[in-house]
Amino acid sequence: MSDEIADLLGGAEIFEGFAEDALADLAGLGRRRSVTRGAHLFTLGDPGDALFGVLSGRVLLTRVTSEGKEIALAAMEQGDIFGELALIDGAPRSTDAVMAEAGELFVLERRIFQTALRQKPEMALALLSVLSRRLRDTNRLVESVSFLELGPRMARLLLSLADRGEETEDGEILLGARYTQTELAKRIAASRESVSKQIAKWTRGGIVGSADGRLVLRDLDALNEWADDPDLER
């Protein structure tokens, strides 16, 4: 297994503290899997039998509400690890996972993960940190959907995506992926039409723009004001 896999695992919080040889051994126990856009990796209720790492492409973790609306809880991109929650207790999957952009994944089976967990106590501690962060992100999403209007919800999402973007010479942020308006709408529990109107409004106002099919955050001060969240301020 290539050094790319070991680097992927080494960059994940749950594997912090692992020696290079331990990461290489763990990488050799998994497998690569090429997945097309739109493919479902698992659905709600499926057995939690594997951990996934994103080598390329993008994966959406989604849930469908009782009203039938699909909400994207998180997006996993290159370098991200997901599926670890079910691996701990073997419980069924708590979300759906679908490829939003074709790519290649690293797959590590549950039984192998459990063996590593028993052999490396520091892995369990790091995993608690990951789960705590995920819980905070989910709480922020619930707060946004429940109490905020579309503009603040959209601004918070764009600022969170900015962490994966590229800063230009002008101090603008070019988002790291070509997020569709449908995907953005799912992630804030809104309609595609309302998201399209908000982006168009901000584009006219010089707050956002586009380049090579990707959104550009042009006026970060304005987005920070819309978001009104010190934890996301840039």
Short mmCIF file of N, CA and C in Angstrom, two decimals, residues 20-187:
data_model
loop_
_atom_site.label_atom_id
_atom_site.label_comp_id
_atom_site.label_asym_id
_atom_site.label_seq_id
_atom_site.Cartn_x
_atom_site.Cartn_y
_atom_site.Cartn_z
N GLU A 20 5.21 6.01 12.46
CA GLU A 20 5.14 5.84 11.02
C GLU A 20 5.01 4.37 10.62
N ASP A 21 5.72 3.49 11.32
CA ASP A 21 5.64 2.08 10.96
C ASP A 21 4.26 1.50 11.29
N ALA A 22 3.62 2.00 12.36
CA ALA A 22 2.28 1.54 12.72
C ALA A 22 1.26 1.99 11.68
N LEU A 23 1.42 3.23 11.19
CA LEU A 23 0.53 3.74 10.14
C LEU A 23 0.69 2.94 8.86
N ALA A 24 1.94 2.60 8.54
CA ALA A 24 2.20 1.82 7.33
C ALA A 24 1.57 0.43 7.44
N ASP A 25 1.67 -0.18 8.63
CA ASP A 25 1.05 -1.50 8.83
C ASP A 25 -0.46 -1.42 8.69
N LEU A 26 -1.07 -0.38 9.29
CA LEU A 26 -2.52 -0.21 9.23
C LEU A 26 -2.97 0.05 7.80
N ALA A 27 -2.19 0.85 7.07
CA ALA A 27 -2.53 1.15 5.68
C ALA A 27 -2.53 -0.12 4.84
N GLY A 28 -1.62 -1.02 5.14
CA GLY A 28 -1.54 -2.26 4.39
C GLY A 28 -2.68 -3.22 4.64
N LEU A 29 -3.47 -2.97 5.68
CA LEU A 29 -4.58 -3.85 6.02
C LEU A 29 -5.88 -3.45 5.34
N GLY A 30 -5.90 -2.26 4.71
CA GLY A 30 -7.10 -1.80 4.03
C GLY A 30 -7.01 -2.01 2.53
N ARG A 31 -7.98 -1.43 1.81
CA ARG A 31 -8.00 -1.57 0.35
C ARG A 31 -8.49 -0.27 -0.28
N ARG A 32 -8.13 -0.08 -1.54
CA ARG A 32 -8.61 1.06 -2.33
C ARG A 32 -9.92 0.69 -3.03
N ARG A 33 -10.77 1.70 -3.23
CA ARG A 33 -12.03 1.47 -3.93
C ARG A 33 -12.38 2.69 -4.76
N SER A 34 -12.50 2.52 -6.08
CA SER A 34 -12.92 3.60 -6.96
C SER A 34 -14.44 3.66 -7.00
N VAL A 35 -15.00 4.88 -6.84
CA VAL A 35 -16.46 5.03 -6.73
C VAL A 35 -16.93 6.14 -7.66
N THR A 36 -18.01 5.90 -8.37
CA THR A 36 -18.55 6.88 -9.30
C THR A 36 -19.45 7.88 -8.59
N ARG A 37 -19.66 9.02 -9.23
CA ARG A 37 -20.55 10.05 -8.68
C ARG A 37 -21.96 9.51 -8.56
N GLY A 38 -22.59 9.77 -7.42
CA GLY A 38 -23.96 9.34 -7.18
C GLY A 38 -24.08 7.98 -6.53
N ALA A 39 -22.97 7.25 -6.41
CA ALA A 39 -23.01 5.93 -5.81
C ALA A 39 -23.23 6.03 -4.30
N HIS A 40 -24.04 5.13 -3.75
CA HIS A 40 -24.29 5.08 -2.32
C HIS A 40 -23.29 4.13 -1.65
N LEU A 41 -22.56 4.64 -0.68
CA LEU A 41 -21.61 3.82 0.06
C LEU A 41 -22.33 3.00 1.12
N PHE A 42 -23.28 3.64 1.78
CA PHE A 42 -24.15 2.94 2.72
C PHE A 42 -25.38 3.81 2.96
N THR A 43 -26.41 3.20 3.53
CA THR A 43 -27.63 3.92 3.84
C THR A 43 -27.96 3.76 5.31
N LEU A 44 -28.84 4.60 5.78
CA LEU A 44 -29.27 4.57 7.17
C LEU A 44 -29.71 3.16 7.56
N GLY A 45 -29.14 2.64 8.64
CA GLY A 45 -29.51 1.31 9.11
C GLY A 45 -28.61 0.19 8.64
N ASP A 46 -27.74 0.46 7.67
CA ASP A 46 -26.80 -0.58 7.22
C ASP A 46 -25.82 -0.93 8.33
N PRO A 47 -25.26 -2.14 8.32
CA PRO A 47 -24.26 -2.51 9.33
C PRO A 47 -23.03 -1.60 9.25
N GLY A 48 -22.50 -1.23 10.41
CA GLY A 48 -21.29 -0.42 10.45
C GLY A 48 -20.08 -1.33 10.40
N ASP A 49 -19.63 -1.66 9.21
CA ASP A 49 -18.59 -2.67 9.07
C ASP A 49 -17.29 -2.16 8.47
N ALA A 50 -17.17 -0.84 8.24
CA ALA A 50 -15.94 -0.33 7.63
C ALA A 50 -15.76 1.15 7.91
N LEU A 51 -14.52 1.55 7.93
CA LEU A 51 -14.13 2.95 8.01
C LEU A 51 -13.67 3.39 6.63
N PHE A 52 -13.97 4.63 6.25
CA PHE A 52 -13.62 5.13 4.93
C PHE A 52 -12.68 6.33 5.04
N GLY A 53 -11.74 6.41 4.11
CA GLY A 53 -10.88 7.58 3.98
C GLY A 53 -10.98 8.09 2.55
N VAL A 54 -11.07 9.40 2.39
CA VAL A 54 -11.24 9.98 1.06
C VAL A 54 -9.88 10.31 0.45
N LEU A 55 -9.52 9.59 -0.59
CA LEU A 55 -8.28 9.87 -1.33
C LEU A 55 -8.52 10.92 -2.40
N SER A 56 -9.70 10.91 -2.98
CA SER A 56 -10.11 11.93 -3.95
C SER A 56 -11.63 11.91 -4.03
N GLY A 57 -12.20 12.98 -4.60
CA GLY A 57 -13.65 13.07 -4.67
C GLY A 57 -14.25 13.68 -3.42
N ARG A 58 -15.59 13.58 -3.29
CA ARG A 58 -16.28 14.17 -2.14
C ARG A 58 -17.48 13.30 -1.80
N VAL A 59 -17.70 13.10 -0.50
CA VAL A 59 -18.80 12.27 -0.01
C VAL A 59 -19.71 13.12 0.86
N LEU A 60 -21.02 13.01 0.64
CA LEU A 60 -22.00 13.68 1.50
C LEU A 60 -22.60 12.69 2.48
N LEU A 61 -22.66 13.08 3.75
CA LEU A 61 -23.37 12.31 4.76
C LEU A 61 -24.70 13.00 4.99
N THR A 62 -25.80 12.30 4.71
CA THR A 62 -27.11 12.93 4.69
C THR A 62 -28.12 12.16 5.54
N ARG A 63 -29.20 12.86 5.88
CA ARG A 63 -30.37 12.26 6.53
C ARG A 63 -31.62 12.83 5.87
N VAL A 64 -32.69 12.07 5.89
CA VAL A 64 -33.98 12.53 5.38
C VAL A 64 -34.89 12.78 6.57
N THR A 65 -35.45 13.99 6.65
CA THR A 65 -36.32 14.35 7.77
C THR A 65 -37.67 13.65 7.65
N SER A 66 -38.46 13.75 8.71
CA SER A 66 -39.80 13.15 8.70
C SER A 66 -40.69 13.79 7.63
N GLU A 67 -40.34 15.01 7.21
CA GLU A 67 -41.10 15.69 6.16
C GLU A 67 -40.61 15.32 4.77
N GLY A 68 -39.58 14.46 4.70
CA GLY A 68 -39.07 14.02 3.41
C GLY A 68 -37.99 14.90 2.83
N LYS A 69 -37.46 15.84 3.61
CA LYS A 69 -36.40 16.73 3.11
C LYS A 69 -35.04 16.14 3.43
N GLU A 70 -34.19 16.08 2.42
CA GLU A 70 -32.83 15.55 2.60
C GLU A 70 -31.91 16.66 3.09
N ILE A 71 -31.20 16.40 4.19
CA ILE A 71 -30.27 17.37 4.76
C ILE A 71 -28.88 16.76 4.78
N ALA A 72 -27.91 17.50 4.27
CA ALA A 72 -26.52 17.06 4.31
C ALA A 72 -25.90 17.48 5.64
N LEU A 73 -25.53 16.52 6.45
CA LEU A 73 -24.96 16.82 7.76
C LEU A 73 -23.47 17.16 7.68
N ALA A 74 -22.78 16.61 6.71
CA ALA A 74 -21.36 16.89 6.56
C ALA A 74 -20.91 16.47 5.18
N ALA A 75 -19.80 17.05 4.74
CA ALA A 75 -19.17 16.68 3.48
C ALA A 75 -17.76 16.22 3.76
N MET A 76 -17.43 15.02 3.32
CA MET A 76 -16.10 14.47 3.50
C MET A 76 -15.30 14.65 2.21
N GLU A 77 -14.13 15.28 2.33
CA GLU A 77 -13.31 15.56 1.17
C GLU A 77 -11.94 14.93 1.32
N GLN A 78 -11.07 15.19 0.36
CA GLN A 78 -9.74 14.56 0.36
C GLN A 78 -9.04 14.75 1.70
N GLY A 79 -8.60 13.63 2.26
CA GLY A 79 -7.91 13.68 3.55
C GLY A 79 -8.81 13.41 4.74
N ASP A 80 -10.13 13.32 4.51
CA ASP A 80 -11.07 13.08 5.61
C ASP A 80 -11.28 11.58 5.84
N ILE A 81 -11.53 11.24 7.10
CA ILE A 81 -11.89 9.89 7.52
C ILE A 81 -13.33 9.93 8.05
N PHE A 82 -14.16 8.95 7.68
CA PHE A 82 -15.51 8.90 8.24
C PHE A 82 -15.95 7.45 8.38
N GLY A 83 -17.03 7.26 9.13
CA GLY A 83 -17.55 5.93 9.40
C GLY A 83 -17.06 5.33 10.70
N GLU A 84 -16.29 6.12 11.46
CA GLU A 84 -15.69 5.58 12.67
C GLU A 84 -16.71 5.37 13.79
N LEU A 85 -17.82 6.12 13.77
CA LEU A 85 -18.80 6.00 14.85
C LEU A 85 -19.38 4.59 14.92
N ALA A 86 -19.79 4.06 13.78
CA ALA A 86 -20.36 2.71 13.77
C ALA A 86 -19.31 1.65 14.09
N LEU A 87 -18.06 1.94 13.78
CA LEU A 87 -17.01 0.96 14.03
C LEU A 87 -16.78 0.70 15.51
N ILE A 88 -17.10 1.68 16.34
CA ILE A 88 -16.84 1.54 17.77
C ILE A 88 -17.76 0.51 18.40
N ASP A 89 -19.07 0.63 18.13
CA ASP A 89 -20.04 -0.24 18.80
C ASP A 89 -20.75 -1.20 17.85
N GLY A 90 -20.45 -1.13 16.57
CA GLY A 90 -21.10 -2.03 15.62
C GLY A 90 -22.54 -1.68 15.34
N ALA A 91 -22.99 -0.51 15.78
CA ALA A 91 -24.38 -0.11 15.57
C ALA A 91 -24.61 0.20 14.09
N PRO A 92 -25.86 0.18 13.66
CA PRO A 92 -26.16 0.50 12.26
C PRO A 92 -25.76 1.93 11.92
N ARG A 93 -25.57 2.18 10.64
CA ARG A 93 -25.21 3.52 10.18
C ARG A 93 -26.29 4.52 10.56
N SER A 94 -25.85 5.70 10.96
CA SER A 94 -26.79 6.73 11.40
C SER A 94 -27.08 7.74 10.30
N THR A 95 -26.45 7.60 9.14
CA THR A 95 -26.68 8.49 8.00
C THR A 95 -26.61 7.69 6.71
N ASP A 96 -26.96 8.35 5.63
CA ASP A 96 -26.65 7.85 4.30
C ASP A 96 -25.31 8.45 3.89
N ALA A 97 -24.59 7.78 3.00
CA ALA A 97 -23.34 8.31 2.46
C ALA A 97 -23.36 8.13 0.96
N VAL A 98 -23.24 9.23 0.22
CA VAL A 98 -23.30 9.18 -1.24
C VAL A 98 -22.15 9.99 -1.82
N MET A 99 -21.62 9.53 -2.92
CA MET A 99 -20.52 10.23 -3.59
C MET A 99 -21.08 11.45 -4.32
N ALA A 100 -20.71 12.64 -3.86
CA ALA A 100 -21.11 13.87 -4.54
C ALA A 100 -20.18 14.17 -5.71
N GLU A 101 -18.99 13.61 -5.67
CA GLU A 101 -18.01 13.78 -6.73
C GLU A 101 -17.20 12.49 -6.81
N ALA A 102 -17.08 11.93 -8.02
CA ALA A 102 -16.39 10.65 -8.18
C ALA A 102 -14.97 10.70 -7.63
N GLY A 103 -14.51 9.58 -7.10
CA GLY A 103 -13.17 9.56 -6.55
C GLY A 103 -12.75 8.18 -6.08
N GLU A 104 -11.73 8.16 -5.26
CA GLU A 104 -11.18 6.91 -4.75
C GLU A 104 -11.16 6.95 -3.23
N LEU A 105 -11.56 5.84 -2.62
CA LEU A 105 -11.64 5.75 -1.16
C LEU A 105 -10.69 4.66 -0.65
N PHE A 106 -10.28 4.85 0.60
CA PHE A 106 -9.58 3.81 1.33
C PHE A 106 -10.58 3.18 2.29
N VAL A 107 -10.65 1.86 2.32
CA VAL A 107 -11.64 1.15 3.14
C VAL A 107 -10.91 0.26 4.14
N LEU A 108 -11.23 0.44 5.41
CA LEU A 108 -10.65 -0.38 6.47
C LEU A 108 -11.78 -1.07 7.22
N GLU A 109 -11.76 -2.39 7.26
CA GLU A 109 -12.85 -3.15 7.86
C GLU A 109 -12.89 -3.01 9.38
N ARG A 110 -14.08 -3.18 9.93
CA ARG A 110 -14.33 -2.97 11.35
C ARG A 110 -13.46 -3.87 12.24
N ARG A 111 -13.34 -5.13 11.89
CA ARG A 111 -12.58 -6.04 12.74
C ARG A 111 -11.11 -5.63 12.84
N ILE A 112 -10.57 -5.10 11.76
CA ILE A 112 -9.19 -4.64 11.77
C ILE A 112 -9.06 -3.37 12.60
N PHE A 113 -10.04 -2.48 12.44
CA PHE A 113 -10.06 -1.24 13.22
C PHE A 113 -10.11 -1.55 14.71
N GLN A 114 -10.94 -2.49 15.12
CA GLN A 114 -11.06 -2.84 16.53
C GLN A 114 -9.76 -3.41 17.09
N THR A 115 -9.07 -4.19 16.28
CA THR A 115 -7.78 -4.72 16.71
C THR A 115 -6.80 -3.58 16.97
N ALA A 116 -6.78 -2.62 16.07
CA ALA A 116 -5.89 -1.46 16.23
C ALA A 116 -6.27 -0.64 17.46
N LEU A 117 -7.58 -0.51 17.69
CA LEU A 117 -8.05 0.26 18.84
C LEU A 117 -7.59 -0.37 20.16
N ARG A 118 -7.64 -1.69 20.23
CA ARG A 118 -7.20 -2.37 21.45
C ARG A 118 -5.69 -2.25 21.64
N GLN A 119 -4.97 -2.22 20.55
CA GLN A 119 -3.51 -2.19 20.65
C GLN A 119 -2.97 -0.77 20.87
N LYS A 120 -3.76 0.25 20.53
CA LYS A 120 -3.31 1.62 20.64
C LYS A 120 -4.31 2.44 21.47
N PRO A 121 -4.17 2.51 22.80
CA PRO A 121 -5.10 3.28 23.63
C PRO A 121 -5.17 4.75 23.24
N GLU A 122 -4.06 5.32 22.74
CA GLU A 122 -4.07 6.74 22.36
C GLU A 122 -5.04 7.00 21.21
N MET A 123 -5.32 5.97 20.44
CA MET A 123 -6.28 6.10 19.34
C MET A 123 -7.68 6.37 19.88
N ALA A 124 -8.04 5.71 20.97
CA ALA A 124 -9.36 5.91 21.57
C ALA A 124 -9.51 7.33 22.08
N LEU A 125 -8.45 7.89 22.67
CA LEU A 125 -8.51 9.26 23.17
C LEU A 125 -8.68 10.25 22.02
N ALA A 126 -7.93 10.01 20.94
CA ALA A 126 -8.05 10.89 19.78
C ALA A 126 -9.44 10.80 19.17
N LEU A 127 -10.01 9.61 19.17
CA LEU A 127 -11.34 9.41 18.62
C LEU A 127 -12.38 10.21 19.40
N LEU A 128 -12.24 10.28 20.72
CA LEU A 128 -13.16 11.10 21.52
C LEU A 128 -13.12 12.55 21.09
N SER A 129 -11.93 13.04 20.76
CA SER A 129 -11.79 14.42 20.30
C SER A 129 -12.54 14.64 18.99
N VAL A 130 -12.42 13.68 18.08
CA VAL A 130 -13.12 13.78 16.79
C VAL A 130 -14.63 13.82 17.00
N LEU A 131 -15.13 12.91 17.82
CA LEU A 131 -16.57 12.84 18.05
C LEU A 131 -17.10 14.10 18.71
N SER A 132 -16.30 14.69 19.60
CA SER A 132 -16.72 15.94 20.24
C SER A 132 -16.83 17.06 19.22
N ARG A 133 -15.87 17.12 18.30
CA ARG A 133 -15.91 18.15 17.26
C ARG A 133 -17.12 17.95 16.34
N ARG A 134 -17.37 16.68 15.98
CA ARG A 134 -18.52 16.40 15.12
C ARG A 134 -19.82 16.79 15.81
N LEU A 135 -19.89 16.56 17.12
CA LEU A 135 -21.10 16.92 17.86
C LEU A 135 -21.30 18.43 17.86
N ARG A 136 -20.21 19.18 18.04
CA ARG A 136 -20.33 20.64 18.00
C ARG A 136 -20.80 21.11 16.63
N ASP A 137 -20.27 20.48 15.57
CA ASP A 137 -20.68 20.86 14.21
C ASP A 137 -22.16 20.57 13.99
N THR A 138 -22.62 19.43 14.49
CA THR A 138 -24.02 19.07 14.35
C THR A 138 -24.91 20.03 15.14
N ASN A 139 -24.47 20.39 16.33
CA ASN A 139 -25.24 21.35 17.14
C ASN A 139 -25.36 22.70 16.44
N ARG A 140 -24.26 23.10 15.77
CA ARG A 140 -24.29 24.37 15.05
C ARG A 140 -25.27 24.28 13.88
N LEU A 141 -25.29 23.12 13.20
CA LEU A 141 -26.23 22.95 12.09
C LEU A 141 -27.67 23.01 12.58
N VAL A 142 -27.96 22.30 13.67
CA VAL A 142 -29.31 22.31 14.22
C VAL A 142 -29.73 23.72 14.62
N GLU A 143 -28.81 24.45 15.25
CA GLU A 143 -29.11 25.83 15.63
C GLU A 143 -29.41 26.68 14.41
N SER A 144 -28.61 26.51 13.36
CA SER A 144 -28.80 27.32 12.16
C SER A 144 -30.15 27.02 11.51
N VAL A 145 -30.47 25.74 11.38
CA VAL A 145 -31.71 25.35 10.72
C VAL A 145 -32.92 25.78 11.53
N SER A 146 -32.80 25.71 12.85
CA SER A 146 -33.95 25.97 13.72
C SER A 146 -34.23 27.45 13.94
N PHE A 147 -33.17 28.26 14.02
CA PHE A 147 -33.36 29.62 14.49
C PHE A 147 -32.94 30.73 13.52
N LEU A 148 -32.19 30.40 12.49
CA LEU A 148 -31.65 31.44 11.62
C LEU A 148 -32.36 31.50 10.27
N GLU A 149 -32.40 32.69 9.70
CA GLU A 149 -32.92 32.88 8.35
C GLU A 149 -31.89 32.35 7.34
N LEU A 150 -32.28 32.32 6.08
CA LEU A 150 -31.45 31.74 5.04
C LEU A 150 -30.08 32.42 4.94
N GLY A 151 -30.06 33.76 4.95
CA GLY A 151 -28.80 34.49 4.77
C GLY A 151 -27.73 34.09 5.78
N PRO A 152 -28.02 34.16 7.09
CA PRO A 152 -27.03 33.75 8.08
C PRO A 152 -26.64 32.28 7.95
N ARG A 153 -27.60 31.40 7.64
CA ARG A 153 -27.26 29.99 7.46
C ARG A 153 -26.31 29.80 6.30
N MET A 154 -26.57 30.51 5.20
CA MET A 154 -25.72 30.39 4.03
C MET A 154 -24.33 30.95 4.30
N ALA A 155 -24.27 32.07 5.00
CA ALA A 155 -22.98 32.68 5.31
C ALA A 155 -22.15 31.77 6.20
N ARG A 156 -22.77 31.14 7.19
CA ARG A 156 -22.05 30.23 8.08
C ARG A 156 -21.49 29.04 7.31
N LEU A 157 -22.29 28.52 6.38
CA LEU A 157 -21.82 27.39 5.58
C LEU A 157 -20.62 27.78 4.73
N LEU A 158 -20.71 28.92 4.05
CA LEU A 158 -19.61 29.34 3.18
C LEU A 158 -18.33 29.60 3.98
N LEU A 159 -18.46 30.18 5.16
CA LEU A 159 -17.27 30.44 5.98
C LEU A 159 -16.66 29.14 6.49
N SER A 160 -17.49 28.14 6.76
CA SER A 160 -16.94 26.85 7.19
C SER A 160 -16.22 26.17 6.04
N LEU A 161 -16.74 26.33 4.82
CA LEU A 161 -16.09 25.74 3.64
C LEU A 161 -14.81 26.47 3.28
N ALA A 162 -14.67 27.70 3.75
CA ALA A 162 -13.48 28.49 3.43
C ALA A 162 -12.21 27.86 3.99
N ASP A 163 -12.34 27.05 5.04
CA ASP A 163 -11.17 26.41 5.63
C ASP A 163 -10.46 25.50 4.64
N ARG A 164 -11.20 25.01 3.65
CA ARG A 164 -10.62 24.13 2.63
C ARG A 164 -10.31 24.89 1.34
N GLY A 165 -10.48 26.18 1.36
CA GLY A 165 -10.27 26.97 0.16
C GLY A 165 -8.85 27.48 0.01
N GLU A 166 -8.64 28.27 -1.03
CA GLU A 166 -7.34 28.85 -1.33
C GLU A 166 -7.44 30.37 -1.26
N GLU A 167 -6.54 30.98 -0.52
CA GLU A 167 -6.54 32.43 -0.42
C GLU A 167 -5.79 33.02 -1.61
N THR A 168 -6.42 33.98 -2.28
CA THR A 168 -5.81 34.60 -3.45
C THR A 168 -4.95 35.78 -3.02
N GLU A 169 -4.24 36.36 -3.99
CA GLU A 169 -3.39 37.52 -3.71
C GLU A 169 -4.21 38.71 -3.25
N ASP A 170 -5.48 38.75 -3.64
CA ASP A 170 -6.36 39.86 -3.26
C ASP A 170 -7.03 39.65 -1.91
N GLY A 171 -6.70 38.54 -1.24
CA GLY A 171 -7.30 38.26 0.06
C GLY A 171 -8.67 37.62 -0.02
N GLU A 172 -9.05 37.19 -1.23
CA GLU A 172 -10.31 36.48 -1.40
C GLU A 172 -10.08 34.98 -1.17
N ILE A 173 -11.18 34.25 -1.01
CA ILE A 173 -11.09 32.81 -0.78
C ILE A 173 -11.78 32.07 -1.92
N LEU A 174 -11.00 31.23 -2.62
CA LEU A 174 -11.55 30.37 -3.67
C LEU A 174 -11.85 29.02 -3.04
N LEU A 175 -13.13 28.64 -3.00
CA LEU A 175 -13.51 27.39 -2.37
C LEU A 175 -12.83 26.21 -3.06
N GLY A 176 -12.56 25.17 -2.27
CA GLY A 176 -11.73 24.07 -2.75
C GLY A 176 -12.42 23.07 -3.64
N ALA A 177 -13.74 23.15 -3.81
CA ALA A 177 -14.47 22.19 -4.65
C ALA A 177 -15.59 22.91 -5.38
N ARG A 178 -16.11 22.26 -6.41
CA ARG A 178 -17.21 22.83 -7.19
C ARG A 178 -18.54 22.40 -6.56
N TYR A 179 -18.91 23.07 -5.50
CA TYR A 179 -20.16 22.74 -4.80
C TYR A 179 -21.34 23.19 -5.65
N THR A 180 -22.28 22.27 -5.88
CA THR A 180 -23.48 22.64 -6.62
C THR A 180 -24.45 23.35 -5.69
N GLN A 181 -25.37 24.11 -6.28
CA GLN A 181 -26.36 24.81 -5.47
C GLN A 181 -27.29 23.81 -4.78
N THR A 182 -27.52 22.67 -5.41
CA THR A 182 -28.34 21.64 -4.78
C THR A 182 -27.66 21.10 -3.53
N GLU A 183 -26.34 20.86 -3.62
CA GLU A 183 -25.61 20.36 -2.45
C GLU A 183 -25.61 21.40 -1.33
N LEU A 184 -25.36 22.66 -1.68
CA LEU A 184 -25.36 23.71 -0.66
C LEU A 184 -26.73 23.81 0.01
N ALA A 185 -27.78 23.68 -0.77
CA ALA A 185 -29.13 23.76 -0.22
C ALA A 185 -29.40 22.64 0.78
N LYS A 186 -28.94 21.43 0.44
CA LYS A 186 -29.13 20.30 1.35
C LYS A 186 -28.43 20.52 2.68
N ARG A 187 -27.29 21.19 2.62
CA ARG A 187 -26.49 21.33 3.82
C ARG A 187 -27.04 22.38 4.78
#
